Amino acid sequence: MSDTTEKKEFKSYISSGSHVAEFTVKSVLLGAIFGIIFGAATVYLALKAGLTVSASIPIAVLAISIGRKFFKTTILENNIIQTTGSAGESIAAGVVFTLPGFLFLSAGSNSESFFSYRPIFFLAALGGILGTLMMIPLRRSLIVEEHQSLPYPEGTACASVLIAGEKGGNFAKTAYYGLAFAFAYAILQKIFHLIAEAPTWATSQANKFFPSATVNGEITPEYMGVGYIIGPKIAGVLVAGGVLAWLGLIPLLATLVPAETIAYQLVKLGYLKDVYSPGGPGGWDPLNMAFANTATAIYQAYVKQIGAGAVAAGGFITLLKTIPTIVSSFKSSLASMNKSNTEKQIIKRTDDDLSFKVVIFGSLGLILLMALLPQIPGDSVLNKLLIGILVIVFGFFFVTVSSRIVGLIGTSSNPVSGMTIATLMGTCLIFISIGWTGNLYEPMALVVGSMICIAAANAGATSQDLKTGYIVGATPRYQQLALFVGSIVSAVVIGLTLSVLDRPTAEMTAQGITHAIGTETYPAPQGTLMATLIKGLLSFNLDWQFVLVGVFLAITIELCGVKSLSFAVGAYLPLSTTLPIFAGGAIKGLVEMRTKKDGKKSEEEELGKGNLFATGLVAGGALMGVIYAFLMAFESTGGPVESLNMEAHLSGLLGTGGYQILGFIFFLFMGWSLYRIAISKDK
């Protein structure tokens, strides 16, 4: 009875009886353009840092400023813009976290051939469609029936942005300041090299007390922006893992493990041809039996595997903690389907979902496409049919889980990696039970895991979009159609961006590197982890001793009351990634302290000036990174971009240390600017 009362009391901003322009050509096209932009930016950021941030609010801000001002869009058209555009970010995250794993599977699996444009496009599009399909029958139970109990924080905040924009709210200016600042900073850093890429302090291997210790940071706008958005607590836990790895584990191993033993380990992992060949991570010198950079060699040989074990355990622990939510979500989804099939009543515009038949026939169509497409791994139609069935079963289950979890804690905290790990483990166990072991089945297992990751990520973002639509009074059917469009359009650009970013530079080619993804430039941490797990489960060729160190490291951190997944990701990633992110989080902490000290009312996080400026930093920095990668992919030695490089001149003038200090001063200035804008009063 109380539920009915709550539903009657809730009134959307645009009533169900009102008919306002909504699913129009201009709204879908603008949304598709934003989806392309943020999808490409997400690919870059996820490959570099293994992290993403929600695009819904920035796209809503852009919709207000561009759509409303230049195209006279209504609030419902603006909602379609952000709904279509946000699909690009979520699908890109799912793709980048898993599909680069094709590059890291066993050599005999022929998996590398699947890391090309067409397979990436089909897997991205099908995974995105799956996430949207499975949310159709869940919308009523999770978004409407549980409106009071599931807040969907990003969706609610996004609705506030759209409504405030409709009333004349001025949000866009600060975000554009951040974007322009980041763009200018990135041009100075990446094109002219006036700002050092990664200032570094390191001890030598010969240091008696602290050998091969490293403190460095890629001082980029996107990392500072990400840190500010996730806040000091998560950023602190993240950098703690990096501190342990680079200032604890690596100096310890550098003291205990001879250089030749490290080289043999790199040979075993495929980083070196043999111990008599120079090169590889850390620059192995076979004549002197030493590394130019021992820290990098140890990181690749041992610490990454320890980190992989920690991330796997952290993801699994996170999943175990959500079992009650999983069970209740599963029951609610079944009840929702039964209810939707039996209720026969006049449907209001704001309750008009796509038919459940779309879900049934869409799911069957996905299975059929996966069985017939040559771009999907598998040596027979039967193999591929099993893959398709597993995708639908796991997909329905984890889409439900993903939607409920983001309803409680938000998209940024959605443990998609944990769900993907659980899917991979379940899939590999099924494969083993029917005798599918060995290299040939590794790509098939990755396909199941990747599609579930993409579907779960997209379902989380879709849920937030549907919540926004419920609050502003959108038509669910149009939102769902917009999500299908966004999934397909973003898949086009995601595959293209990955293909371009994967092209090695001239320097990489000279070193015999054929893929930029997997190098220090684009480490793709989650993709490496997924491949490591699959190889370990199907081939039994995993260094379990290192992985288990990581597992118990994650368990120890969890027992200390700290979220182990964030710590584990920090241990897996280079410190150069997590340290500048921590700097952004520290600035957020200072802003919160200042706000509390001044006795000001804490503003809503997503709508605050600091958060909007930080969003601009992320978008501007990441977009410039993509543009630079595109330029360098087609740059020849001594080309026009390279001729603008001022690093050698500045290093000669200031010295190497002076040049790095100059870069650090620029980074401090960016941090100071973010702080000043965050504490400034609205005019």
PDB file of N, CA and C in Angstrom, residues 48-101:
ATOM      1  N   LYS A  48      45.426   3.953 -20.474  1.00  0.00           N
ATOM      2  CA  LYS A  48      46.543   4.565 -19.762  1.00  0.00           C
ATOM      3  C   LYS A  48      46.506   4.239 -18.274  1.00  0.00           C
ATOM      4  N   ALA A  49      45.336   4.401 -17.656  1.00  0.00           N
ATOM      5  CA  ALA A  49      45.262   4.333 -16.187  1.00  0.00           C
ATOM      6  C   ALA A  49      44.430   3.190 -15.661  1.00  0.00           C
ATOM      7  N   GLY A  50      43.673   2.522 -16.534  1.00  0.00           N
ATOM      8  CA  GLY A  50      42.797   1.469 -16.039  1.00  0.00           C
ATOM      9  C   GLY A  50      41.613   2.017 -15.268  1.00  0.00           C
ATOM     10  N   LEU A  51      41.294   3.302 -15.477  1.00  0.00           N
ATOM     11  CA  LEU A  51      40.208   3.949 -14.746  1.00  0.00           C
ATOM     12  C   LEU A  51      39.310   4.701 -15.719  1.00  0.00           C
ATOM     13  N   THR A  52      38.061   4.899 -15.319  1.00  0.00           N
ATOM     14  CA  THR A  52      37.132   5.715 -16.104  1.00  0.00           C
ATOM     15  C   THR A  52      36.316   6.577 -15.158  1.00  0.00           C
ATOM     16  N   VAL A  53      35.693   7.605 -15.705  1.00  0.00           N
ATOM     17  CA  VAL A  53      34.755   8.417 -14.931  1.00  0.00           C
ATOM     18  C   VAL A  53      33.459   8.529 -15.716  1.00  0.00           C
ATOM     19  N   SER A  54      32.365   8.738 -15.005  1.00  0.00           N
ATOM     20  CA  SER A  54      31.054   8.782 -15.642  1.00  0.00           C
ATOM     21  C   SER A  54      30.944   9.971 -16.587  1.00  0.00           C
ATOM     22  N   ALA A  55      30.357   9.741 -17.772  1.00  0.00           N
ATOM     23  CA  ALA A  55      30.219  10.807 -18.768  1.00  0.00           C
ATOM     24  C   ALA A  55      28.834  11.431 -18.762  1.00  0.00           C
ATOM     25  N   SER A  56      27.887  10.871 -18.007  1.00  0.00           N
ATOM     26  CA  SER A  56      26.501  11.339 -18.085  1.00  0.00           C
ATOM     27  C   SER A  56      26.362  12.812 -17.731  1.00  0.00           C
ATOM     28  N   ILE A  57      26.961  13.223 -16.606  1.00  0.00           N
ATOM     29  CA  ILE A  57      26.818  14.610 -16.167  1.00  0.00           C
ATOM     30  C   ILE A  57      27.522  15.583 -17.108  1.00  0.00           C
ATOM     31  N   PRO A  58      28.790  15.315 -17.525  1.00  0.00           N
ATOM     32  CA  PRO A  58      29.396  16.224 -18.498  1.00  0.00           C
ATOM     33  C   PRO A  58      28.587  16.355 -19.782  1.00  0.00           C
ATOM     34  N   ILE A  59      28.016  15.245 -20.262  1.00  0.00           N
ATOM     35  CA  ILE A  59      27.222  15.318 -21.497  1.00  0.00           C
ATOM     36  C   ILE A  59      25.939  16.100 -21.254  1.00  0.00           C
ATOM     37  N   ALA A  60      25.348  15.940 -20.061  1.00  0.00           N
ATOM     38  CA  ALA A  60      24.154  16.729 -19.726  1.00  0.00           C
ATOM     39  C   ALA A  60      24.483  18.217 -19.717  1.00  0.00           C
ATOM     40  N   VAL A  61      25.646  18.564 -19.165  1.00  0.00           N
ATOM     41  CA  VAL A  61      26.083  19.965 -19.147  1.00  0.00           C
ATOM     42  C   VAL A  61      26.261  20.477 -20.574  1.00  0.00           C
ATOM     43  N   LEU A  62      26.891  19.675 -21.430  1.00  0.00           N
ATOM     44  CA  LEU A  62      27.080  20.065 -22.829  1.00  0.00           C
ATOM     45  C   LEU A  62      25.745  20.184 -23.555  1.00  0.00           C
ATOM     46  N   ALA A  63      24.811  19.281 -23.231  1.00  0.00           N
ATOM     47  CA  ALA A  63      23.490  19.328 -23.863  1.00  0.00           C
ATOM     48  C   ALA A  63      22.769  20.627 -23.524  1.00  0.00           C
ATOM     49  N   ILE A  64      22.908  21.053 -22.268  1.00  0.00           N
ATOM     50  CA  ILE A  64      22.271  22.303 -21.853  1.00  0.00           C
ATOM     51  C   ILE A  64      22.868  23.484 -22.606  1.00  0.00           C
ATOM     52  N   SER A  65      24.217  23.527 -22.652  1.00  0.00           N
ATOM     53  CA  SER A  65      24.884  24.698 -23.212  1.00  0.00           C
ATOM     54  C   SER A  65      24.830  24.728 -24.736  1.00  0.00           C
ATOM     55  N   ILE A  66      25.066  23.592 -25.381  1.00  0.00           N
ATOM     56  CA  ILE A  66      25.095  23.564 -26.850  1.00  0.00           C
ATOM     57  C   ILE A  66      23.707  23.309 -27.425  1.00  0.00           C
ATOM     58  N   GLY A  67      23.062  22.228 -26.946  1.00  0.00           N
ATOM     59  CA  GLY A  67      21.758  21.865 -27.494  1.00  0.00           C
ATOM     60  C   GLY A  67      20.710  22.934 -27.267  1.00  0.00           C
ATOM     61  N   ARG A  68      20.586  23.360 -26.022  1.00  0.00           N
ATOM     62  CA  ARG A  68      19.527  24.327 -25.693  1.00  0.00           C
ATOM     63  C   ARG A  68      19.792  25.695 -26.322  1.00  0.00           C
ATOM     64  N   LYS A  69      21.098  26.080 -26.359  1.00  0.00           N
ATOM     65  CA  LYS A  69      21.430  27.418 -26.846  1.00  0.00           C
ATOM     66  C   LYS A  69      21.400  27.519 -28.366  1.00  0.00           C
ATOM     67  N   PHE A  70      21.949  26.513 -29.040  1.00  0.00           N
ATOM     68  CA  PHE A  70      22.106  26.614 -30.498  1.00  0.00           C
ATOM     69  C   PHE A  70      21.046  25.839 -31.288  1.00  0.00           C
ATOM     70  N   PHE A  71      20.476  24.807 -30.671  1.00  0.00           N
ATOM     71  CA  PHE A  71      19.511  23.980 -31.395  1.00  0.00           C
ATOM     72  C   PHE A  71      18.110  24.019 -30.790  1.00  0.00           C
ATOM     73  N   LYS A  72      17.950  24.851 -29.756  1.00  0.00           N
ATOM     74  CA  LYS A  72      16.638  25.050 -29.110  1.00  0.00           C
ATOM     75  C   LYS A  72      16.020  23.723 -28.657  1.00  0.00           C
ATOM     76  N   THR A  73      16.823  22.871 -28.070  1.00  0.00           N
ATOM     77  CA  THR A  73      16.327  21.571 -27.619  1.00  0.00           C
ATOM     78  C   THR A  73      15.526  21.700 -26.329  1.00  0.00           C
ATOM     79  N   THR A  74      14.565  20.801 -26.162  1.00  0.00           N
ATOM     80  CA  THR A  74      13.768  20.753 -24.932  1.00  0.00           C
ATOM     81  C   THR A  74      14.518  19.931 -23.886  1.00  0.00           C
ATOM     82  N   ILE A  75      13.999  19.909 -22.671  1.00  0.00           N
ATOM     83  CA  ILE A  75      14.635  19.129 -21.607  1.00  0.00           C
ATOM     84  C   ILE A  75      14.619  17.631 -21.935  1.00  0.00           C
ATOM     85  N   LEU A  76      13.566  17.157 -22.591  1.00  0.00           N
ATOM     86  CA  LEU A  76      13.505  15.740 -22.946  1.00  0.00           C
ATOM     87  C   LEU A  76      14.454  15.412 -24.100  1.00  0.00           C
ATOM     88  N   GLU A  77      14.657  16.352 -25.009  1.00  0.00           N
ATOM     89  CA  GLU A  77      15.661  16.153 -26.058  1.00  0.00           C
ATOM     90  C   GLU A  77      17.064  16.142 -25.447  1.00  0.00           C
ATOM     91  N   ASN A  78      17.302  17.036 -24.473  1.00  0.00           N
ATOM     92  CA  ASN A  78      18.592  17.035 -23.785  1.00  0.00           C
ATOM     93  C   ASN A  78      18.824  15.712 -23.061  1.00  0.00           C
ATOM     94  N   ASN A  79      17.755  15.145 -22.533  1.00  0.00           N
ATOM     95  CA  ASN A  79      17.866  13.844 -21.874  1.00  0.00           C
ATOM     96  C   ASN A  79      18.232  12.748 -22.877  1.00  0.00           C
ATOM     97  N   ILE A  80      17.664  12.806 -24.066  1.00  0.00           N
ATOM     98  CA  ILE A  80      18.021  11.840 -25.118  1.00  0.00           C
ATOM     99  C   ILE A  80      19.476  12.023 -25.541  1.00  0.00           C
ATOM    100  N   ILE A  81      19.941  13.278 -25.584  1.00  0.00           N
ATOM    101  CA  ILE A  81      21.338  13.556 -25.936  1.00  0.00           C
ATOM    102  C   ILE A  81      22.275  12.867 -24.948  1.00  0.00           C
ATOM    103  N   GLN A  82      22.013  13.071 -23.645  1.00  0.00           N
ATOM    104  CA  GLN A  82      22.922  12.476 -22.659  1.00  0.00           C
ATOM    105  C   GLN A  82      22.746  10.959 -22.581  1.00  0.00           C
ATOM    106  N   THR A  83      21.536  10.465 -22.839  1.00  0.00           N
ATOM    107  CA  THR A  83      21.310   9.018 -22.836  1.00  0.00           C
ATOM    108  C   THR A  83      22.082   8.352 -23.978  1.00  0.00           C
ATOM    109  N   THR A  84      21.984   8.925 -25.173  1.00  0.00           N
ATOM    110  CA  THR A  84      22.693   8.378 -26.333  1.00  0.00           C
ATOM    111  C   THR A  84      24.204   8.470 -26.143  1.00  0.00           C
ATOM    112  N   GLY A  85      24.657   9.615 -25.650  1.00  0.00           N
ATOM    113  CA  GLY A  85      26.093   9.851 -25.496  1.00  0.00           C
ATOM    114  C   GLY A  85      26.740   9.026 -24.413  1.00  0.00           C
ATOM    115  N   SER A  86      26.025   8.788 -23.307  1.00  0.00           N
ATOM    116  CA  SER A  86      26.640   8.078 -22.179  1.00  0.00           C
ATOM    117  C   SER A  86      26.919   6.612 -22.510  1.00  0.00           C
ATOM    118  N   ALA A  87      26.204   6.059 -23.495  1.00  0.00           N
ATOM    119  CA  ALA A  87      26.452   4.665 -23.885  1.00  0.00           C
ATOM    120  C   ALA A  87      27.879   4.489 -24.390  1.00  0.00           C
ATOM    121  N   GLY A  88      28.418   5.512 -25.055  1.00  0.00           N
ATOM    122  CA  GLY A  88      29.776   5.427 -25.580  1.00  0.00           C
ATOM    123  C   GLY A  88      30.801   5.237 -24.487  1.00  0.00           C
ATOM    124  N   GLU A  89      30.671   5.982 -23.393  1.00  0.00           N
ATOM    125  CA  GLU A  89      31.638   5.896 -22.289  1.00  0.00           C
ATOM    126  C   GLU A  89      31.609   4.531 -21.622  1.00  0.00           C
ATOM    127  N   SER A  90      30.396   4.024 -21.331  1.00  0.00           N
ATOM    128  CA  SER A  90      30.296   2.759 -20.595  1.00  0.00           C
ATOM    129  C   SER A  90      30.763   1.575 -21.444  1.00  0.00           C
ATOM    130  N   ILE A  91      30.397   1.561 -22.721  1.00  0.00           N
ATOM    131  CA  ILE A  91      30.821   0.462 -23.599  1.00  0.00           C
ATOM    132  C   ILE A  91      32.330   0.509 -23.816  1.00  0.00           C
ATOM    133  N   ALA A  92      32.860   1.718 -23.983  1.00  0.00           N
ATOM    134  CA  ALA A  92      34.311   1.853 -24.155  1.00  0.00           C
ATOM    135  C   ALA A  92      35.053   1.278 -22.954  1.00  0.00           C
ATOM    136  N   ALA A  93      34.546   1.546 -21.757  1.00  0.00           N
ATOM    137  CA  ALA A  93      35.181   1.020 -20.551  1.00  0.00           C
ATOM    138  C   ALA A  93      35.188  -0.503 -20.566  1.00  0.00           C
ATOM    139  N   GLY A  94      34.044  -1.114 -20.884  1.00  0.00           N
ATOM    140  CA  GLY A  94      33.968  -2.570 -20.931  1.00  0.00           C
ATOM    141  C   GLY A  94      34.883  -3.172 -21.973  1.00  0.00           C
ATOM    142  N   VAL A  95      34.964  -2.518 -23.121  1.00  0.00           N
ATOM    143  CA  VAL A  95      35.829  -3.008 -24.206  1.00  0.00           C
ATOM    144  C   VAL A  95      37.299  -2.957 -23.798  1.00  0.00           C
ATOM    145  N   VAL A  96      37.730  -1.812 -23.287  1.00  0.00           N
ATOM    146  CA  VAL A  96      39.151  -1.614 -22.992  1.00  0.00           C
ATOM    147  C   VAL A  96      39.603  -2.472 -21.812  1.00  0.00           C
ATOM    148  N   PHE A  97      38.701  -2.744 -20.887  1.00  0.00           N
ATOM    149  CA  PHE A  97      39.074  -3.555 -19.733  1.00  0.00           C
ATOM    150  C   PHE A  97      39.262  -5.032 -20.084  1.00  0.00           C
ATOM    151  N   THR A  98      38.770  -5.455 -21.249  1.00  0.00           N
ATOM    152  CA  THR A  98      38.812  -6.890 -21.549  1.00  0.00           C
ATOM    153  C   THR A  98      39.446  -7.240 -22.894  1.00  0.00           C
ATOM    154  N   LEU A  99      39.004  -6.605 -23.976  1.00  0.00           N
ATOM    155  CA  LEU A  99      39.414  -7.053 -25.309  1.00  0.00           C
ATOM    156  C   LEU A  99      40.915  -6.955 -25.592  1.00  0.00           C
ATOM    157  N   PRO A 100      41.678  -6.004 -25.001  1.00  0.00           N
ATOM    158  CA  PRO A 100      43.132  -6.074 -25.200  1.00  0.00           C
ATOM    159  C   PRO A 100      43.741  -7.380 -24.708  1.00  0.00           C
ATOM    160  N   GLY A 101      42.998  -8.125 -23.906  1.00  0.00           N
ATOM    161  CA  GLY A 101      43.458  -9.436 -23.466  1.00  0.00           C
ATOM    162  C   GLY A 101      43.768 -10.373 -24.619  1.00  0.00           C
TER     163      GLY A 101
END
